[in-house]
Structure formats: C-alpha cells, structure tokens
mmCIF file of C-alpha atoms in Angstrom:
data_model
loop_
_atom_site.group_PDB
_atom_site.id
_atom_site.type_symbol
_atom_site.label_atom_id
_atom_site.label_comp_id
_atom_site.label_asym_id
_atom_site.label_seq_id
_atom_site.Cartn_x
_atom_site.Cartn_y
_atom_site.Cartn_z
ATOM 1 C CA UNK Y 1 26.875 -19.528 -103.296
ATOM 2 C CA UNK Y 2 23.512 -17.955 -102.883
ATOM 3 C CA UNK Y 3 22.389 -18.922 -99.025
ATOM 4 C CA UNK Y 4 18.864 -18.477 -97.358
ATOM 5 C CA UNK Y 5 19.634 -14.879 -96.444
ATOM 6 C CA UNK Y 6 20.483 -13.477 -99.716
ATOM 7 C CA UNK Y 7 17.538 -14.744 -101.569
ATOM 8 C CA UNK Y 8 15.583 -12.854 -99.430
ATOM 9 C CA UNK Y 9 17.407 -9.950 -99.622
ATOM 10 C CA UNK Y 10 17.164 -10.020 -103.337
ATOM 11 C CA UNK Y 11 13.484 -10.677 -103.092
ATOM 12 C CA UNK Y 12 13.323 -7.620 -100.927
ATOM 13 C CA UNK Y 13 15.046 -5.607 -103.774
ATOM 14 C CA UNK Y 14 12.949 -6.822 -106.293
ATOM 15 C CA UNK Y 15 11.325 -3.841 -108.179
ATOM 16 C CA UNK Y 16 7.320 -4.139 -107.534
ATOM 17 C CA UNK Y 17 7.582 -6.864 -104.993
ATOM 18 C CA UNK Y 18 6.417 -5.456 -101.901
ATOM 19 C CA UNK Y 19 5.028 -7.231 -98.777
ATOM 20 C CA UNK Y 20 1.877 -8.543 -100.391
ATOM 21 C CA UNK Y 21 3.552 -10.014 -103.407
ATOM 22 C CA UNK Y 22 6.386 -11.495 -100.918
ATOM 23 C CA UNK Y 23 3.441 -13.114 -98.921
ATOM 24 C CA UNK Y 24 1.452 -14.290 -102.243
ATOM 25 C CA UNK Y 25 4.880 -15.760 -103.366
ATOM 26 C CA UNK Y 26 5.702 -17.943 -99.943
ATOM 27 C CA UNK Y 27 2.593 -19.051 -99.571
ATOM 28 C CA UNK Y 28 2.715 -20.399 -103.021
ATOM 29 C CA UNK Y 29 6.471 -21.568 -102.586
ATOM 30 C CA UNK Y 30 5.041 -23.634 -98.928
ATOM 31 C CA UNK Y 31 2.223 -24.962 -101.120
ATOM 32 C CA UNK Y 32 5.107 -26.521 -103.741
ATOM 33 C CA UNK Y 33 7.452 -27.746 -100.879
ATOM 34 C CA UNK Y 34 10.171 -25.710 -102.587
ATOM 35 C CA UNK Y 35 12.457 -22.570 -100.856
ATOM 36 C CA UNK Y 36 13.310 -19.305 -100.839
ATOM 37 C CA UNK Y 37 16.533 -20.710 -102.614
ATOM 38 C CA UNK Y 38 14.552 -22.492 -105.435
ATOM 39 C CA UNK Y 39 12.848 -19.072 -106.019
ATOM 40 C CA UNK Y 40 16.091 -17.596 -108.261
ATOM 41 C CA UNK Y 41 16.436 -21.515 -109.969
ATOM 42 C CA UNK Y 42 13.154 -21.466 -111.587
ATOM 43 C CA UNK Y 43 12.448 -20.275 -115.059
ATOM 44 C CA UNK Y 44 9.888 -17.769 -116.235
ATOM 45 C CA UNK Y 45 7.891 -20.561 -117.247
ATOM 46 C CA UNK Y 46 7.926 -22.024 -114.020
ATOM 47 C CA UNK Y 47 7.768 -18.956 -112.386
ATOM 48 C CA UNK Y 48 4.025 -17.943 -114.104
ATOM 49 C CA UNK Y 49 2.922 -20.868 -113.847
ATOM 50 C CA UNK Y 50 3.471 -21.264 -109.793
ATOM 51 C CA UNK Y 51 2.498 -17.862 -109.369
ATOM 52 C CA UNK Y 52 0.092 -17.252 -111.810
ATOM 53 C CA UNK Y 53 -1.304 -13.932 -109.562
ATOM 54 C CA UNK Y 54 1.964 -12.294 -110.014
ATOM 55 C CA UNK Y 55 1.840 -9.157 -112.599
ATOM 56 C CA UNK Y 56 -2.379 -8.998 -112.191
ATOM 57 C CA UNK Y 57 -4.836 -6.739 -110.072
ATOM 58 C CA UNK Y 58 -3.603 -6.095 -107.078
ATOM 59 C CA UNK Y 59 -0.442 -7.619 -107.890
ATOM 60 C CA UNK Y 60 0.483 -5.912 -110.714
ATOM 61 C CA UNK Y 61 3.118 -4.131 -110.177
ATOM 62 C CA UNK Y 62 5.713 -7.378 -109.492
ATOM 63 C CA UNK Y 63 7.148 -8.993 -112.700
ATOM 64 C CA UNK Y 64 9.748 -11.884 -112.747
ATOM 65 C CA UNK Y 65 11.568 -10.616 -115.441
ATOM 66 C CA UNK Y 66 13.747 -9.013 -113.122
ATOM 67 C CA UNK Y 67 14.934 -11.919 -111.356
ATOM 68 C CA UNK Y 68 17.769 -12.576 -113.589
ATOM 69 C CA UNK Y 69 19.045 -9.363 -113.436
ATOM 70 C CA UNK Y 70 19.000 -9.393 -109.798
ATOM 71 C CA UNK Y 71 20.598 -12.039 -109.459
ATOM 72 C CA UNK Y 72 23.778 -11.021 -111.498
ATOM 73 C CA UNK Y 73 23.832 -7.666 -109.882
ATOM 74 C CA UNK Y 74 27.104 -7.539 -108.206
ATOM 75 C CA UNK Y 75 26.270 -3.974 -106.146
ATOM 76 C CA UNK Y 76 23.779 -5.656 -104.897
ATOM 77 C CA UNK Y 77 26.076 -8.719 -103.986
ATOM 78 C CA UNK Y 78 28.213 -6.130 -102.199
ATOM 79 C CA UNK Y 79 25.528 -4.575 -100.458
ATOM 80 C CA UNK Y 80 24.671 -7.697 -98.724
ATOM 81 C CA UNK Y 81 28.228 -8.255 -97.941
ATOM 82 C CA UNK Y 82 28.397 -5.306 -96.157
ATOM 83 C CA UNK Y 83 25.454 -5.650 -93.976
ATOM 84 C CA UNK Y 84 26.850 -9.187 -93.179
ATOM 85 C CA UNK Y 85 30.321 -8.111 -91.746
ATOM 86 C CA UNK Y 86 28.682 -5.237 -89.814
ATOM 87 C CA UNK Y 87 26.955 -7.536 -88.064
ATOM 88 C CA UNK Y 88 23.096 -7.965 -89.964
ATOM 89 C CA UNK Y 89 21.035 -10.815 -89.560
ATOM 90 C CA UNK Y 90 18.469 -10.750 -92.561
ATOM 91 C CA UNK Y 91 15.358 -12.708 -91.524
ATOM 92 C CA UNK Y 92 12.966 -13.724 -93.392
ATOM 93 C CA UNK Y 93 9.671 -15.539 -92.852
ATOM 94 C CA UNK Y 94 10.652 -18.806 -93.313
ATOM 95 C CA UNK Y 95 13.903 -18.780 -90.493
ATOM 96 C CA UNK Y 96 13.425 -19.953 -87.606
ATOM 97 C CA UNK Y 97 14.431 -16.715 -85.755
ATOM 98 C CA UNK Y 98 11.801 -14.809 -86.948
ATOM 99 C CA UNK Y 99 9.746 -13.995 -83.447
ATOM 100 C CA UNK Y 100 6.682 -16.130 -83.907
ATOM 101 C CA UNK Y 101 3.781 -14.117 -82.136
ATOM 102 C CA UNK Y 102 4.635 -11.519 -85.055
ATOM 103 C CA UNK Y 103 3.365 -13.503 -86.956
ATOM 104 C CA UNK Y 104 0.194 -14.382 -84.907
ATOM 105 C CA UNK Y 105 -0.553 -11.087 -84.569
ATOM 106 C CA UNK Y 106 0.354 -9.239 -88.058
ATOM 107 C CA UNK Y 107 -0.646 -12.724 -89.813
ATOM 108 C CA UNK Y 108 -0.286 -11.586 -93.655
ATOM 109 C CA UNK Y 109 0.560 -7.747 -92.204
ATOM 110 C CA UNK Y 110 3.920 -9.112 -91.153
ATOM 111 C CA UNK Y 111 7.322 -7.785 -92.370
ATOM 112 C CA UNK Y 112 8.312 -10.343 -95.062
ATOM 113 C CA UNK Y 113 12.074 -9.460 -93.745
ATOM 114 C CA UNK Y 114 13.491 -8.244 -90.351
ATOM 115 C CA UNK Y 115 16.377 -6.582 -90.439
ATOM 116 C CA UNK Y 116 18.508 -7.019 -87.101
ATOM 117 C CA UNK Y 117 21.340 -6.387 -84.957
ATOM 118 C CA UNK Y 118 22.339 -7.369 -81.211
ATOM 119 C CA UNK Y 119 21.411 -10.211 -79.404
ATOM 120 C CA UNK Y 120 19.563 -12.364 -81.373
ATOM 121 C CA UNK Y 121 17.884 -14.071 -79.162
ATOM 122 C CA UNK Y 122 15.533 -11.370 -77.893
ATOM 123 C CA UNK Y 123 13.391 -12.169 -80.901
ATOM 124 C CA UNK Y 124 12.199 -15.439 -79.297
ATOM 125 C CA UNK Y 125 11.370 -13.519 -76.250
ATOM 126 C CA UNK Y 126 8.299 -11.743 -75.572
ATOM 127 C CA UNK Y 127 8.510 -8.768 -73.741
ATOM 128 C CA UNK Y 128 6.342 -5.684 -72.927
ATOM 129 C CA UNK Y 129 6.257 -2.637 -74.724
ATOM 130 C CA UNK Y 130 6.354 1.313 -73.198
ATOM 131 C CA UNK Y 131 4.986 3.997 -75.546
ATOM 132 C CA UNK Y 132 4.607 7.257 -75.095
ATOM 133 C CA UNK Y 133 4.969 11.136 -76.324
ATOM 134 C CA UNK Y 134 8.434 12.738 -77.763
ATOM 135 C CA UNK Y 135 8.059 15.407 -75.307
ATOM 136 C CA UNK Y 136 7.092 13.890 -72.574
ATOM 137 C CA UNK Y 137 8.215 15.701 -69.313
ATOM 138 C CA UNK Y 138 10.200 15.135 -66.395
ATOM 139 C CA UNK Y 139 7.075 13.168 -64.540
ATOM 140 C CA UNK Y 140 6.539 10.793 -67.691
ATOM 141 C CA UNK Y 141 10.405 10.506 -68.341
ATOM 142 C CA UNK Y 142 10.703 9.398 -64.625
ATOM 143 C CA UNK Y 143 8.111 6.891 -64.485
ATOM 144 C CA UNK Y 144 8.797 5.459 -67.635
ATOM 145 C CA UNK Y 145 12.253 4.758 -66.412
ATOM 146 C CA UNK Y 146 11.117 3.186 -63.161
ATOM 147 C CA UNK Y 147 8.720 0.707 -65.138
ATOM 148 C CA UNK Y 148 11.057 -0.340 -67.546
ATOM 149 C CA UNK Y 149 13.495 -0.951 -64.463
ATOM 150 C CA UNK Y 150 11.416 -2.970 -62.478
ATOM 151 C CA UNK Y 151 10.515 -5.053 -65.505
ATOM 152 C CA UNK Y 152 14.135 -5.778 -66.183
ATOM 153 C CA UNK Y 153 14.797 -6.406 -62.901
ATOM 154 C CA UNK Y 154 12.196 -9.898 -63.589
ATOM 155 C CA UNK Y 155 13.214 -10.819 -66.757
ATOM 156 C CA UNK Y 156 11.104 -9.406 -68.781
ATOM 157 C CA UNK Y 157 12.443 -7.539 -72.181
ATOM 158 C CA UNK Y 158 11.440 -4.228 -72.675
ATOM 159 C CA UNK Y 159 10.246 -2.895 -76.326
ATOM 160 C CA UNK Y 160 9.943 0.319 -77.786
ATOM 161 C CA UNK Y 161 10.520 2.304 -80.840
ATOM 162 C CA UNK Y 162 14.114 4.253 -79.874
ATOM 163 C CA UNK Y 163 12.519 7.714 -80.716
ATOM 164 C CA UNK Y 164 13.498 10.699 -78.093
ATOM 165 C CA UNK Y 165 11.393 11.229 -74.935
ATOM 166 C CA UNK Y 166 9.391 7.876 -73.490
ATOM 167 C CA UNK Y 167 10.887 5.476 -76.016
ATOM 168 C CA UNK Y 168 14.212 6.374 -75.273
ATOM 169 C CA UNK Y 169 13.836 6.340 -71.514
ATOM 170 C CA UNK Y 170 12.377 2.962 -71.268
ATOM 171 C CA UNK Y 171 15.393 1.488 -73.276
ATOM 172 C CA UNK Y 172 17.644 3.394 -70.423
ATOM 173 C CA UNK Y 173 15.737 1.738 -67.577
ATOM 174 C CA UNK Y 174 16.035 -2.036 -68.948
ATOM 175 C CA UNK Y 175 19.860 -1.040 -69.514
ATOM 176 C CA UNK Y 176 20.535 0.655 -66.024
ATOM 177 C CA UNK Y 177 18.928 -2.101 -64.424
ATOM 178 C CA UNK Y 178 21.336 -4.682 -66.913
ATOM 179 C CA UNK Y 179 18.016 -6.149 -67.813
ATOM 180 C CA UNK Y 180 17.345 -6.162 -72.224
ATOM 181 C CA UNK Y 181 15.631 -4.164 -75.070
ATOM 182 C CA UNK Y 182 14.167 -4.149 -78.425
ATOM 183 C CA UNK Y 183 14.826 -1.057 -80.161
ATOM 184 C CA UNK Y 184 12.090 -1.092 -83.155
ATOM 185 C CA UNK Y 185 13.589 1.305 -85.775
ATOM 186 C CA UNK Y 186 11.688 3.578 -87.975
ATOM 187 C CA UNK Y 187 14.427 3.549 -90.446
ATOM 188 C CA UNK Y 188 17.017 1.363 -92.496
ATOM 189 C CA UNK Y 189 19.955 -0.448 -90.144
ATOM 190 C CA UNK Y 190 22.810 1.139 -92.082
ATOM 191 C CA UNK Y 191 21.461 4.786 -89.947
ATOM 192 C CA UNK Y 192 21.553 3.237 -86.458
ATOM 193 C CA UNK Y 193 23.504 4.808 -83.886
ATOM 194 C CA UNK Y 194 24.123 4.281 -80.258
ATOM 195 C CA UNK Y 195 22.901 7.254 -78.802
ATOM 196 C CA UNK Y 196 25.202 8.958 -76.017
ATOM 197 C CA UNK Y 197 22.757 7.771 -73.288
ATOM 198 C CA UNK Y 198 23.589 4.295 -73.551
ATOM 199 C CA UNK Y 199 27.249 3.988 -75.280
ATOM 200 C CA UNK Y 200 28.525 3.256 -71.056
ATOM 201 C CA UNK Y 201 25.686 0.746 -71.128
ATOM 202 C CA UNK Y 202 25.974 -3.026 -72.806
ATOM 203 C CA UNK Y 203 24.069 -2.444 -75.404
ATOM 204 C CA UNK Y 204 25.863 -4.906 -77.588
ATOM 205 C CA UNK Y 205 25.087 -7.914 -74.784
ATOM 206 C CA UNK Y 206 21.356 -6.572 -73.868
ATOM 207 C CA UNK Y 207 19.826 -4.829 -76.953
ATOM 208 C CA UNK Y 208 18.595 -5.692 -80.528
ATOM 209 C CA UNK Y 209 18.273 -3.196 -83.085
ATOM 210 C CA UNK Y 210 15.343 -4.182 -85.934
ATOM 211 C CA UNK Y 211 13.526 -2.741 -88.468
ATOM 212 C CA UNK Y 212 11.932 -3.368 -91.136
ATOM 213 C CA UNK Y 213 12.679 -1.113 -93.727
ATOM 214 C CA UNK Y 214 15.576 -1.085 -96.424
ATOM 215 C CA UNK Y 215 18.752 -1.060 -95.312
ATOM 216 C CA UNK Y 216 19.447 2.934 -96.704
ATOM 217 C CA UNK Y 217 15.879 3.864 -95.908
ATOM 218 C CA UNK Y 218 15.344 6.869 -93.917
ATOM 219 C CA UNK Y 219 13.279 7.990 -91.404
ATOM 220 C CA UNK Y 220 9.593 9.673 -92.495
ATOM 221 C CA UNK Y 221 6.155 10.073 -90.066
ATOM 222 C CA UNK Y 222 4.889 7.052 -92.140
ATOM 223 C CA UNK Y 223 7.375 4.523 -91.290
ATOM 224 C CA UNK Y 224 7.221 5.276 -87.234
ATOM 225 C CA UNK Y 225 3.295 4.466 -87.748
ATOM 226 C CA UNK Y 226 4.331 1.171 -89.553
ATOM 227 C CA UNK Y 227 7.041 0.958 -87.011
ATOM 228 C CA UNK Y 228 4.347 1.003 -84.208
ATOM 229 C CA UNK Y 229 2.692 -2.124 -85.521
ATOM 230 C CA UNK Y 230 5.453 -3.854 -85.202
ATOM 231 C CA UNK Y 231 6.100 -2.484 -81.959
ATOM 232 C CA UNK Y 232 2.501 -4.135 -80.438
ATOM 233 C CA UNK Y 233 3.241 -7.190 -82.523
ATOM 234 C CA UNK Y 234 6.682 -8.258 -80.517
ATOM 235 C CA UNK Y 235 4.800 -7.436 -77.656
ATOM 236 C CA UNK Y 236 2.877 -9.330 -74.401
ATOM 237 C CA UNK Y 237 1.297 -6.025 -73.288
ATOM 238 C CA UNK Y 238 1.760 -2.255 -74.322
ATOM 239 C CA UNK Y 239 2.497 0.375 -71.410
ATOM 240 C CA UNK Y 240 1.347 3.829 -72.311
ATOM 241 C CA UNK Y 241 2.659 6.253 -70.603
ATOM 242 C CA UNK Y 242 0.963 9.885 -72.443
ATOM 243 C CA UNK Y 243 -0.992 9.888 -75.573
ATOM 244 C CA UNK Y 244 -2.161 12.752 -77.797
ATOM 245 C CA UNK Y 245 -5.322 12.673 -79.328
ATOM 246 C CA UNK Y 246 -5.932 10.050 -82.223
ATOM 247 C CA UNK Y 247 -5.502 13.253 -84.562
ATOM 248 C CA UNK Y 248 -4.706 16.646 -83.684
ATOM 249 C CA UNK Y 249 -6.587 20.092 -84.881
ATOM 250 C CA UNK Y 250 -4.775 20.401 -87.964
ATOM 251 C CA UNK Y 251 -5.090 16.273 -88.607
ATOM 252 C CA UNK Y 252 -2.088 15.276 -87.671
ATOM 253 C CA UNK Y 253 -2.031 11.048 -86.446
ATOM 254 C CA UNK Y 254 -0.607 10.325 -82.716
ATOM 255 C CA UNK Y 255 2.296 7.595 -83.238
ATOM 256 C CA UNK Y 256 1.286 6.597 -79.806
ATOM 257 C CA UNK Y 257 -2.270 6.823 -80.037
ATOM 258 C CA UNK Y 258 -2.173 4.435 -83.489
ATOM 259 C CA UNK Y 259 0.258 2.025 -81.304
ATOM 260 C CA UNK Y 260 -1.927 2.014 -78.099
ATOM 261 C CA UNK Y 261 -5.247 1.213 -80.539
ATOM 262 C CA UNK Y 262 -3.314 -1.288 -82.790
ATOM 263 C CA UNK Y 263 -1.798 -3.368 -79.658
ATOM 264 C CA UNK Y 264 -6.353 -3.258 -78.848
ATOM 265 C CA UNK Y 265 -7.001 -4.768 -82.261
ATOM 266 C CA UNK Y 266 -4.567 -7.515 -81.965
ATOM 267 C CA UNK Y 267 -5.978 -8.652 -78.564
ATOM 268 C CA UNK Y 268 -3.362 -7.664 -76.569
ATOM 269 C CA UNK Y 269 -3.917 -6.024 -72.790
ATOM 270 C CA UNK Y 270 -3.205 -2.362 -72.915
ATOM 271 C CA UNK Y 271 -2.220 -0.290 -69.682
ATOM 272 C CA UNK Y 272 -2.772 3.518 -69.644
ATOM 273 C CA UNK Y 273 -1.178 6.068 -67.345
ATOM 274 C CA UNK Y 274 -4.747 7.363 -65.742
ATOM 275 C CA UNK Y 275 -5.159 11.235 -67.336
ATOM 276 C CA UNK Y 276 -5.572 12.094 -63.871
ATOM 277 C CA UNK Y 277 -2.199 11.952 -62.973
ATOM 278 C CA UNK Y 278 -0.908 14.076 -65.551
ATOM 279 C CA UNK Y 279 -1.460 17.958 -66.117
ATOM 280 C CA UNK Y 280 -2.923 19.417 -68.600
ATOM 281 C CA UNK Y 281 -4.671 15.962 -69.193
ATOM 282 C CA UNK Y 282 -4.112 13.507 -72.136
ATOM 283 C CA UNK Y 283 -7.208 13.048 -74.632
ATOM 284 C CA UNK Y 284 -5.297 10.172 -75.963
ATOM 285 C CA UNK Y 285 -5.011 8.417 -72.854
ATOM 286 C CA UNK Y 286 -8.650 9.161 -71.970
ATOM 287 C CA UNK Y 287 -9.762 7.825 -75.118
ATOM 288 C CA UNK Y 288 -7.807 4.748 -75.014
ATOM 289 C CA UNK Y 289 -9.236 3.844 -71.774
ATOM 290 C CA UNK Y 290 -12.581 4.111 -73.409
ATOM 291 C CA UNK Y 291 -11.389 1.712 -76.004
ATOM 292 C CA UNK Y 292 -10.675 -0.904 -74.022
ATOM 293 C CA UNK Y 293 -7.431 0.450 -72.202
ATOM 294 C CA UNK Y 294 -6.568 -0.170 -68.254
ATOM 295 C CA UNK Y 295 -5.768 2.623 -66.027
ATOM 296 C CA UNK Y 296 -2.568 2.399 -63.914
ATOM 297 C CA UNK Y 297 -1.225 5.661 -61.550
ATOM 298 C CA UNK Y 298 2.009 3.706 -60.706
ATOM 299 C CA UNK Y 299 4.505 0.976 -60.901
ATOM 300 C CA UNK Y 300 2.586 -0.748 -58.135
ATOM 301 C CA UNK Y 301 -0.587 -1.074 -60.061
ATOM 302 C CA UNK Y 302 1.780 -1.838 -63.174
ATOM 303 C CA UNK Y 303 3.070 -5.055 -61.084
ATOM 304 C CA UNK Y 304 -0.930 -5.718 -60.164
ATOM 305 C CA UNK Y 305 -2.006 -5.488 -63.757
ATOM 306 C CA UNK Y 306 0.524 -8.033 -64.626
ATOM 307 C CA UNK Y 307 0.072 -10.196 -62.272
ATOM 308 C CA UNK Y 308 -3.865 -10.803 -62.904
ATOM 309 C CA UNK Y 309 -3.265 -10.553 -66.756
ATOM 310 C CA UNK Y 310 -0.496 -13.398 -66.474
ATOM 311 C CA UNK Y 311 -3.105 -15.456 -64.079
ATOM 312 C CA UNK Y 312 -5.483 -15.190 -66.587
ATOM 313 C CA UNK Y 313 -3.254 -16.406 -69.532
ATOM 314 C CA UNK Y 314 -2.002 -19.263 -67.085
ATOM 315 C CA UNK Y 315 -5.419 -20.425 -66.120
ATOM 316 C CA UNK Y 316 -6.214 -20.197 -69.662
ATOM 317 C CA UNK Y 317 -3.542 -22.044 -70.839
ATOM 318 C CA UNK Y 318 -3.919 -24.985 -68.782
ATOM 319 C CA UNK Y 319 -7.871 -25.132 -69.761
ATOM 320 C CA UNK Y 320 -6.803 -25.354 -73.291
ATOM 321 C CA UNK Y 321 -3.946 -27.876 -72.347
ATOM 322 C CA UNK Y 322 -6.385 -29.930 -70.907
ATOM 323 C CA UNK Y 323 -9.315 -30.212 -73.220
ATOM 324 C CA UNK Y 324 -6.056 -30.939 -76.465
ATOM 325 C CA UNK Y 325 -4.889 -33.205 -73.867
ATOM 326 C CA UNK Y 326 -8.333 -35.624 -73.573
ATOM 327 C CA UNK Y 327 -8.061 -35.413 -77.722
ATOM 328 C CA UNK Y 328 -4.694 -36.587 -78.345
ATOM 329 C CA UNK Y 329 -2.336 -39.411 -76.492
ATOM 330 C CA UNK Y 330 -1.170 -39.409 -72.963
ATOM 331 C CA UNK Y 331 1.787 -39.527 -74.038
ATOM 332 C CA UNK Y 332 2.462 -36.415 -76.644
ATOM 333 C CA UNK Y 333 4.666 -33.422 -74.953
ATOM 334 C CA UNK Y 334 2.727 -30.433 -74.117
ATOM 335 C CA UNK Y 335 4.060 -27.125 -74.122
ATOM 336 C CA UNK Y 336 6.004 -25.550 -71.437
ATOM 337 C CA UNK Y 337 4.583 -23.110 -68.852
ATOM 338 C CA UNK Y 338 4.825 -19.098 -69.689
ATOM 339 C CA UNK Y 339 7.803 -17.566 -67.365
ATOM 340 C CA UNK Y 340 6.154 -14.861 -65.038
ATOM 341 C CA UNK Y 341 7.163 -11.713 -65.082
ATOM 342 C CA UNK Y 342 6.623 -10.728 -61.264
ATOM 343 C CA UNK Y 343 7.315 -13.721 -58.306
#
C-alpha cells in the first residue's frame, strides 16, 4: 500500500519535477483539500485540469505522463525499501516533522523533501549554527570546539554542514559535551558515514543526519552552497568562525561567506569571529561585519550576544502576545515561552 512517504518519494523521482513544480503542485493539492496520496489516484484529466501550469513556461519541463510509470516501477519500490530498513525518514512538506522555521525562512525555497537519519526530534528544535573555513587552523579548530561545547552544555543543538575543518569540530564539541547536532549533508544519505572522530561518541542518540538531495547523489561545490541555505534556515543564529572573501581572485564563491550572507537575508542574527583575532586577517569576516554581522573575540562575548539577542526576541514576543491577546478571547491558549539558551 502506497503510504505518505512513498508518494513523495516518487514525486521526488519524477522526471522534470523539481522543487518549483513540487511547490506549484502542493499548493494546488492544499487548495483542493486532497493529499500527497491522492496525487498517484488522479487521472490525466484530473491531473491538467488541477494543475493546469504543469508542462508550461517555467514549468515546462514536468509532465504527468510519467506518473503511471512511476508508480509501477518496482526498482523504485525497492529503492524506497531500502532506505526504510536502514533507517530513512522521508519528509515531505506536508508531515508534521518537517522543522517549521524552514519553512519560514526558505518559504517557496524550501526542500520539498528532507531526507533524514538519527534522532528525529532535533528537527523540531532550533539550534545555532557554526560555520567556518575547511582549513581552518589550530586557533579556529579550538574555539569552534569550545563554542559548540558550551552551547551543548545549555541545551542548545548545534548545526553545521559535516564538511572537514570548523564544521566538523563543532559537531565534536556538542558530542564531547553529550549535548546534540545537525549534520546538514551536501550529498545523498545512502554516502553518509560516521567519521572516525565521533564513532566512540553517541551519535546514534545525539545526531541527525539530513540532506536534501537524492538518495545516490554525490557531493559537488554546488550542492554545499545549496546545503548552506539550509544550514541558516534550521538555524536561531549563525556563528562564524573564518570566512574567505565572497569570491576569490580566480572567482571562486566562499561556502561560508554565501552561508554567513544568506543567514543576513533571512533575518537571522549573525556573529563573526572579529578579523582581529585571527592572522593573516579574514576579508570575509570583515565584510560580513559590514553587512550587518556582530563581532565576537570569545566564548564570553558568544554567551553576551545570546543573551541580549534572546532578550530581545523575549521582549518581543510578549509585545506581540499582548497586542493578539486584546484581539482575540481571554480565554484562547497562547504560545509557550522560547527555552533560553544561557541561565
């Protein structure tokens, strides 16, 4: 029997359905009151007529004559099996795991489909996010592990992208400290493995592996820029720890600088390791500052920064609380308040 997971798996394999289409086509299917699961019971009649955009302009690519076929494909069928006994939640937009401030942040830029391994739970959970350079030294490696320690130490989840260097360390701090992580993958689930850093750690317990990328996908520069979207988006604040410039001499992007400037354009607080305190100095951490960026030297201005940024969202929570609360009944349950990171 076809269940929730499946039919987005298949939509996901669809040839020419890619994440616009798979937005176009919820939207429509919300709209309609109907499900993923009614999408692969509908006839092509149906199926133009609900989604008349499908297989025009921008959308032209996606054609629901290859529904049927999908849906007898028994490799396919395997496939999915196989992901499911290893251990593979597939998530799509409409379950109700899929982290909501995603969402709120990548709006129609989301992943249509997460796929994900580990604790579960961590997708609920907003945490912060540490970013930084592959070849970061023994300074950056250092500090990087200290933050992501003393955040794990109050609760907080730590998220990065599981690449060598920062992103590596940070997931090694939440883990020494038996604290959690989010390891964003650049790459399909089926080429995940536990690197030898953590395998005496409880990964299993305290990490999630996601990505959003095809199960047999592998890694390529352009996915760890997508990657780093979704980095910001699980995020409450981005740590960056060393930057290179937004491109290099021969034009080459920075991964961290795109993830540091991203995390700005969704609104969310961005602390920079000051350029001071590293040698030779970061242009990418100077010019995120200029963007909008907050300098930290330490883990003591780290706590600070947190503090007042958590204030902030309290105080502004409760004004907003109050003004819904004079529109609607005395009685209606409000939201509870957001867990602090630091006492």
């Amino acid at each position: 029997m076809r269940n929730k997971e499946y039919s987005w798996y298949l939509l996901s394999n669809a040839p020419g359905f890619g994440a616009k289409s798979i937005h176009y086509i919820y939207r429509n299917l919300l709209a309609n009151n109907l499900s993923i699961n009614d999408l692969f019971d509908l006839g092509l009649n149906e199926l133009q007529r609900l989604f008349p955009e499908i297989g025009r302009g921008k959308l032209s690519r996606a054609d629901f004559a290859c529904f049927s076929q999908l849906d007898a494909d028994e490799k396919l069928y395997d496939d999915f099996e196989k992901l499911k006994l290893d251990g593979v939640a597939i998530i799509g937009l409409d379950d109700d795991r899929y982290p909501k401030f995603v969402l709120e942040n990548m709006r129609d830029n989301a992943p249509p489909i997460l796929y994900c391994k580990g604790y579960l739970p961590l997708l609920q959970q907003k945490g912060v996010s540490i970013v930084g350079s592959r070849d970061a030294g023994d300074f950056e490696i250092a500090l990087t592990q200290s933050i992501a320690q003393k955040l794990a130490e109050n609760g907080t989840n730590v998220i990065s992208g599981y690449a060598k260097g920062v992103d590596t360390s940070a997931h090694l701090g939440a883990l020494e400290a038996q604290g959690t992580t989010t390891m964003v993958l650049s790459f399909g689930i089926n080429h995940v493995t536990v690197k030898r850093e953590f395998r005496d750690l409880d990964i299993e317990k305290n990490g999630l592996f996601v990505t959003q990328f095809a199960p047999y996908e592998k890694f390529s520069g352009q996915n760890a820029m997508i990657r780093n979207k979704l980095v910001c988006a699980m995020s409450e604040a981005i740590v960056v720890i060393k930057s290179g410039p937004e491109k290099d001499t021969l034009g080459k992007m920075s991964g961290t600088f795109d993830a540091g400037k991203s995390a700005l354009e969704m609104g969310l607080p961005v602390f920079v390791l000051s350029p001071e305190v590293l040698k030779p100095t970061p242009q990418g951490n100077i010019d995120l500052i200029k963007l909008g960026g907050m300098a930290f030297s330490n883990v003591v201005d780290i706590v600070t920064l947190f503090k007042e940024h958590l204030e902030r969202e309290r105080v502004g929570a409760g004004e907003r609380r109050d003004t819904k609360e004079k529109k609607e009944p005395a009685n209606k349950p409000t939201k509870p308040h957001q867990i602090r990171l630091f006492d």
